[in-house]
Amino acid sequence: TEIRIPASVIQPLKALSSRSGATLYMTLLSAFKVLLHRYSGQEDIGVGSPVANRSRTELEDIIGFFVNTLVLRTEVTSDLPFSALLERVRATVLEAQAHQECPFERLVEALTPHRDPGRNPLFQVFFSLQNPPMELRLPGLRVEALPVRNGTAKFDLFFELWESEGGVLGRIERSTDIFEAETVERMARHYVRLLESIAADPATPVSRLRLLSREERRAVLEDLNPSPVDGVGQRTVCELLDAQAARSPDAPAVLWNARALSYRELSSRADQLARFLRKQGVGRDGRVGIFLERGVELITGIAGILKSGAAYVPLDPQYPPERTAYILEDAGVELVLTQASLASRLKPGTRAVSLDTGWEEIGREDAAPLDAGASLDDLAYVLYTSGSTGKPKGVAMPHGPLANLLEWQLGTSRAGSGTRTLQFTSVCFDVSFQEIFSTLCSGGALVLISEAARRDPRELLRVLREERVERLFLPFVALKHLAEAAVESGAYPEALSEVITAGEQLKVSSSVRAFFARLPGSVLWNHYGPTETHVVTAYELRGDPEKWPALPPIGKPITNARAHVLDRSLEPVPIGVPGEVYLGGRVLARGYHGQPEMTTARFMADPFAPETGKRMYRTGDRARFLPSGDIEYLGRADDQVKIRG
């Protein structure tokens, strides 16, 4: 890959070098370190560079190889002005050159770094700036310079530059095991773009030096995100559920313990509960707690709350009483739906209704839908995540983003009329909404499972096989344990055709490969999205599991979702460069219930939205765009461990 830096850029850089008491080499090296910092996100940047090692006058006329290698190590921070970085690099280079006679091999012996036979010790990237080529004249001899083709790369990356009449030329040598050709071509363009930014204003902080051209910036912002699709997600989950009940009233909606609840029965019970809740003073945007064990009452309860126009606030029976009490108070819960065996765990004075012992009264209500149900702007649920401060925080999600999600899910999933989906996920986790209602809004059957069976991989495997489950939502750890149990026992859930993972990094382990190899035609989806946005990107794995990547990407944005990978200055980074993920489009929660300051800090104005007044969510996740347009997840920017979204 060639590099061409025009004289119009080199001349101001030479002037900068002169003003700084530096050389052009030091300035170009500093820019190279900025490039590595921006591409890697690392601050401790070590680069190898050659030195002639002819500091003594008696060596000047001797033919021989005296070149030594210097390791030039510099701390590069994002808020550091480039001019200050140049001072650091200048000091480092001068100090290293003062010790240039120390052989590189001696340095390696003294430091004893970790050795890898396939990599160079102490540094893996190399940078050099050569003097302009000069014709070599020897008496009585004709001398010709011949290019040397190595055939192999000496380093992971080697930037070799030389001065010419038209500026500076160069080439990049790469390790083909590490770098694709197009990646290095982008690096060459971005290096020149950096130099142009430096030439224009050397005082610019490292993080604000431009890497992208205008066209690249437009492509990263627009081409990597789908255009908005009008008309999608215009019906609430309640409308979708009613429509499905009208299409297949006698089909099984919920299956448990060899029993079935039809769509007609589910819809009628939910409508009766909705009317009952209205009579209790619960209305649109109200909050109703749901404190139930796994069972049909749980599904009926959630559907009834949504049909009343209120939002549900899930409470796990496994929670400590203090957490349950905190959530009830923080969310402003008006009423709790529970069961007789759990009611005593609620704080005294809590307004509660037991769906098992109290259904006789609820069942007297009219089984027709309410005239005025929830709108797309009304609240659907408040889910509490762990919270970085130790206090749980409630994510307030309206119907609009969920309607958009459901329509996308119904259009991409294999699930349809009669498809059996296991209700695996805790209702305190946002995936449960997607799991339950993408099933019930498509005519499928929701198969319930006990908490004990859910937590035991062997029991889970048994349920999947006996119930002929076709679709399964679960986090990677549960998938891994299920796959191990299946491989160990030799028993596989052969009806399973679609598995969706979310909530944590998907890793295609050997057991996962073996599991899907025994389920030909089945697909594995990797979904990504924090609780504050629900699912935003998706990646599908199909075909031969042996060809699946060990760490699959999280995919491309779904319909009406936008994903941006930005640097610390909220500028888009190039393809292949790590940054922080920001999410926008029709996917955002309102914010954190009762916490306006925290909401403002995480839900900020979206400068890239096609319309003004839109917001984007700062995830705290690190990622990068791949050339395919898929996003590769790289972990948390703040080293937090994600729990419950």
XYZ file of C-alpha atoms in Angstrom, residues 59-436:
378
model
C 32.523 5.085 10.998
C 31.199 7.501 8.388
C 33.171 6.129 5.401
C 33.104 2.434 6.313
C 30.890 0.148 4.236
C 28.917 -2.101 6.564
C 25.703 -2.661 8.434
C 25.664 -0.625 11.627
C 21.894 -0.037 11.859
C 20.339 -0.562 15.276
C 16.687 -0.548 16.356
C 15.280 1.919 18.868
C 12.075 1.364 20.826
C 10.285 4.706 21.118
C 7.626 4.610 23.824
C 5.226 7.498 24.407
C 2.047 8.058 26.383
C -0.616 9.397 24.029
C -3.761 10.761 25.687
C -6.844 12.018 23.898
C -6.914 15.483 25.500
C -3.243 16.223 24.781
C -2.656 18.921 22.119
C -0.625 17.580 19.221
C 2.027 20.247 19.791
C 2.511 18.914 23.343
C 2.686 15.347 22.043
C 5.383 16.436 19.605
C 7.412 17.747 22.550
C 7.083 14.364 24.278
C 8.104 12.447 21.184
C 11.034 14.811 20.574
C 12.331 14.205 24.105
C 11.891 10.441 23.721
C 13.704 10.337 20.379
C 16.622 12.460 21.606
C 17.017 10.326 24.721
C 16.880 7.120 22.691
C 19.410 8.401 20.170
C 21.777 9.252 23.017
C 21.834 5.518 23.782
C 21.720 4.261 20.199
C 24.866 2.176 20.618
C 23.075 -0.188 23.001
C 22.200 -3.180 20.796
C 18.507 -3.984 20.586
C 19.303 -7.625 21.422
C 20.967 -6.519 24.689
C 17.847 -4.546 25.571
C 15.649 -7.604 25.017
C 17.950 -9.745 27.171
C 17.845 -7.200 29.991
C 14.071 -6.674 29.964
C 13.111 -10.339 29.325
C 9.683 -9.528 27.865
C 7.117 -12.230 27.166
C 8.240 -13.892 23.932
C 6.066 -15.091 21.076
C 7.911 -16.905 18.266
C 5.638 -15.261 15.721
C 6.070 -11.683 16.908
C 8.793 -9.154 17.509
C 9.638 -8.452 21.187
C 8.947 -5.015 22.728
C 7.184 -3.611 19.638
C 5.140 -4.897 16.733
C 4.980 -1.808 14.524
C 7.914 -0.135 12.808
C 8.327 3.380 11.449
C 11.094 4.938 9.378
C 11.747 8.088 7.380
C 14.598 7.775 4.880
C 16.584 10.554 3.291
C 15.905 11.233 -0.383
C 17.506 8.481 -2.503
C 20.956 9.505 -3.834
C 22.781 8.066 -6.771
C 25.797 6.074 -5.546
C 28.944 6.662 -7.624
C 32.058 4.505 -7.227
C 35.215 4.869 -9.401
C 35.181 2.369 -12.283
C 31.885 0.792 -11.217
C 28.281 1.048 -12.359
C 25.978 0.927 -9.343
C 22.273 0.144 -9.595
C 19.780 -0.073 -6.715
C 17.606 -3.175 -6.918
C 14.316 -3.535 -5.034
C 14.239 -6.350 -2.493
C 11.081 -8.395 -2.139
C 10.962 -10.012 1.280
C 7.975 -12.242 0.703
C 7.173 -12.035 4.411
C 6.454 -9.152 6.767
C 9.088 -8.482 9.423
C 6.557 -6.697 11.641
C 2.810 -6.560 12.129
C 2.912 -3.138 10.490
C 5.780 -1.210 8.878
C 5.383 2.411 7.753
C 8.360 3.264 5.518
C 8.530 6.869 4.295
C 11.056 8.820 2.271
C 11.331 12.418 1.155
C 10.885 13.290 -2.490
C 10.668 16.466 -4.523
C 6.872 16.356 -4.401
C 6.557 15.846 -0.671
C 6.877 12.502 1.099
C 6.217 9.095 -0.404
C 5.968 5.792 1.366
C 4.626 2.301 1.573
C 3.026 0.133 4.246
C 4.087 -3.446 4.776
C 1.590 -5.581 6.714
C 1.236 -8.992 8.260
C -1.495 -10.603 6.192
C -2.446 -12.772 9.177
C -3.488 -9.642 11.071
C -4.396 -6.906 8.587
C -6.631 -7.014 5.524
C -5.441 -5.006 2.524
C -8.436 -2.652 2.713
C -7.697 -1.956 6.399
C -4.183 -0.814 5.587
C -5.465 1.261 2.667
C -7.818 3.039 5.078
C -4.939 3.574 7.513
C -2.906 5.195 4.748
C -5.762 7.585 3.938
C -6.344 8.377 7.589
C -2.648 9.029 8.194
C -2.604 11.631 5.432
C -5.866 13.113 6.744
C -4.314 13.380 10.233
C -1.307 15.184 8.821
C -3.612 17.630 7.035
C -5.405 18.339 10.338
C -2.094 18.808 12.152
C -0.815 21.150 9.470
C -3.991 23.238 9.789
C -3.847 23.543 13.602
C -1.087 21.818 15.610
C -2.714 22.861 18.907
C -5.722 20.605 18.279
C -6.139 17.878 20.931
C -5.290 14.387 19.730
C -8.921 13.248 19.974
C -10.149 16.079 17.746
C -7.747 15.575 14.870
C -9.859 14.502 11.907
C -9.418 11.018 10.475
C -12.387 10.984 8.124
C -12.944 12.823 4.900
C -16.397 14.343 4.386
C -17.459 11.428 2.187
C -16.178 8.839 4.673
C -17.992 10.619 7.490
C -21.232 10.643 5.518
C -20.834 6.953 4.657
C -20.183 5.925 8.275
C -23.182 7.886 9.551
C -25.676 7.092 6.803
C -24.689 4.022 4.795
C -24.114 1.863 7.885
C -27.570 2.656 9.281
C -30.888 1.743 7.643
C -33.107 4.537 6.384
C -36.197 5.170 8.536
C -39.217 3.127 7.466
C -42.552 4.867 7.982
C -45.566 2.797 8.908
C -43.597 0.253 10.932
C -44.493 -0.154 14.593
C -47.740 1.788 14.491
C -49.816 -0.766 16.436
C -49.365 -1.402 20.138
C -48.825 -4.879 21.513
C -52.439 -4.837 22.739
C -53.738 -4.204 19.214
C -51.504 -6.945 17.798
C -52.645 -9.378 20.488
C -56.336 -8.633 19.864
C -55.846 -9.086 16.119
C -54.178 -12.461 16.657
C -56.939 -13.600 19.037
C -59.489 -12.733 16.357
C -57.558 -14.728 13.729
C -57.002 -17.880 15.806
C -59.331 -17.808 18.841
C -59.188 -21.561 19.483
C -55.446 -22.058 18.926
C -53.320 -22.683 22.042
C -51.669 -19.503 23.306
C -50.098 -20.827 26.528
C -49.090 -24.424 27.328
C -48.214 -25.661 30.825
C -48.499 -28.917 32.749
C -50.301 -30.702 29.875
C -52.915 -27.918 29.811
C -53.592 -25.216 27.263
C -55.031 -21.711 27.352
C -56.514 -20.652 24.015
C -56.135 -17.213 22.468
C -59.810 -16.521 23.180
C -59.377 -17.448 26.838
C -56.156 -15.464 27.239
C -57.649 -12.378 25.602
C -60.849 -12.589 27.655
C -58.997 -13.012 30.952
C -56.659 -10.125 30.100
C -59.635 -7.892 29.216
C -61.386 -8.770 32.472
C -58.248 -7.948 34.437
C -57.843 -4.673 32.517
C -61.376 -3.605 33.433
C -60.817 -4.632 37.044
C -57.634 -2.540 37.214
C -59.456 0.468 35.792
C -62.031 0.160 38.556
C -59.171 0.146 41.072
C -58.156 3.561 39.749
C -55.271 2.318 37.595
C -55.131 4.069 34.242
C -52.849 5.024 31.389
C -49.234 5.505 32.473
C -49.991 4.082 35.922
C -47.608 1.488 37.362
C -48.722 -1.964 38.499
C -46.314 -4.356 40.171
C -46.300 -7.998 39.146
C -45.065 -10.308 41.904
C -45.826 -13.833 40.681
C -44.175 -17.197 40.263
C -43.919 -18.633 36.768
C -47.318 -19.715 35.493
C -50.290 -18.741 33.380
C -51.258 -15.995 35.871
C -47.965 -14.255 35.116
C -48.730 -14.077 31.380
C -52.358 -13.090 31.986
C -51.249 -10.469 34.493
C -48.805 -8.752 32.138
C -51.305 -8.780 29.253
C -54.069 -7.420 31.497
C -51.913 -4.594 32.834
C -50.930 -3.556 29.299
C -54.555 -3.682 28.119
C -55.565 -1.415 31.001
C -53.190 1.217 29.638
C -50.882 0.924 32.642
C -47.253 -0.209 32.768
C -46.068 -3.323 34.526
C -43.207 -3.315 37.033
C -41.821 -6.866 37.423
C -40.678 -8.049 40.848
C -38.752 -11.291 41.092
C -39.867 -13.519 44.006
C -36.157 -14.287 44.466
C -35.395 -10.624 45.283
C -34.506 -9.707 48.883
C -37.442 -7.936 50.573
C -35.418 -4.698 50.723
C -35.000 -4.587 46.936
C -38.683 -5.325 46.348
C -39.707 -2.578 48.781
C -37.301 -0.100 47.166
C -38.646 -0.766 43.652
C -42.281 -0.474 44.766
C -41.597 2.907 46.341
C -39.262 4.241 43.652
C -41.584 3.295 40.779
C -44.652 4.675 42.518
C -46.471 1.365 42.121
C -50.224 1.813 42.721
C -51.167 -1.846 43.009
C -49.391 -5.220 43.015
C -50.682 -8.357 41.304
C -49.488 -11.359 43.282
C -50.589 -14.787 44.524
C -51.634 -16.023 47.954
C -48.339 -17.813 48.631
C -46.309 -14.633 48.010
C -48.545 -11.901 49.410
C -47.049 -12.145 52.902
C -43.607 -11.202 51.531
C -44.807 -7.749 50.536
C -44.258 -4.837 52.872
C -47.227 -4.365 55.233
C -49.655 -1.831 53.832
C -48.853 -2.640 50.183
C -52.018 -2.586 48.072
C -52.166 -6.015 46.438
C -54.533 -8.405 44.647
C -53.942 -12.175 44.495
C -54.822 -13.477 41.048
C -55.372 -17.041 42.264
C -57.660 -16.452 45.246
C -59.118 -13.188 43.917
C -60.022 -14.274 40.401
C -63.670 -14.912 41.268
C -64.186 -11.166 41.604
C -62.043 -10.300 38.572
C -63.854 -12.904 36.463
C -67.158 -11.050 36.878
C -65.866 -8.228 34.675
C -66.899 -7.889 31.042
C -64.546 -9.830 28.724
C -64.590 -7.170 25.982
C -61.603 -4.883 25.265
C -61.583 -1.398 26.747
C -62.439 1.369 24.311
C -59.419 3.505 25.165
C -56.316 1.392 25.604
C -52.679 2.391 25.607
C -51.182 4.626 22.924
C -47.693 4.359 21.430
C -46.555 7.156 23.751
C -47.862 5.514 26.920
C -45.604 3.605 29.275
C -45.436 -0.193 28.809
C -43.075 -1.236 31.594
C -40.519 -0.052 34.122
C -37.637 -2.530 34.422
C -35.047 -2.141 37.152
C -31.413 -2.784 36.325
C -28.566 -3.181 38.795
C -27.444 0.449 38.678
C -23.792 1.550 38.718
C -24.267 3.296 42.083
C -25.634 0.202 43.804
C -29.215 1.518 43.752
C -31.431 -0.136 41.111
C -32.607 2.270 38.423
C -35.920 1.927 36.611
C -35.901 2.095 32.825
C -39.228 3.534 31.647
C -40.083 2.049 28.235
C -43.069 3.301 26.200
C -45.085 1.233 23.722
C -43.632 2.861 20.581
C -40.153 1.267 20.626
C -41.664 -2.094 21.605
C -44.133 -1.932 18.715
C -41.228 -1.246 16.353
C -39.286 -4.165 17.837
C -42.212 -6.582 17.556
C -42.893 -5.746 13.922
C -39.215 -6.231 13.080
C -39.120 -9.511 15.036
C -42.289 -10.820 13.374
C -40.769 -10.065 9.980
C -37.422 -11.781 10.576
C -38.172 -14.717 12.869
C -39.062 -18.194 11.692
C -41.795 -18.260 14.318
C -45.362 -18.237 13.082
C -48.722 -19.826 13.658
C -48.338 -22.792 15.981
C -44.611 -22.316 16.619
C -43.718 -23.364 20.154
C -41.507 -20.906 22.066
C -40.243 -21.614 25.572
C -40.909 -18.882 28.131
C -37.390 -19.130 29.569
C -36.468 -15.545 30.410
C -37.219 -13.866 33.734
C -39.852 -11.149 33.294
C -37.415 -8.811 35.069
C -35.235 -8.981 31.944
C -36.320 -7.033 28.849
C -35.937 -10.014 26.490
C -38.988 -11.558 28.171
C -41.259 -8.989 26.499
C -39.865 -9.910 23.103
C -40.056 -13.627 23.912
C -43.666 -13.540 25.151
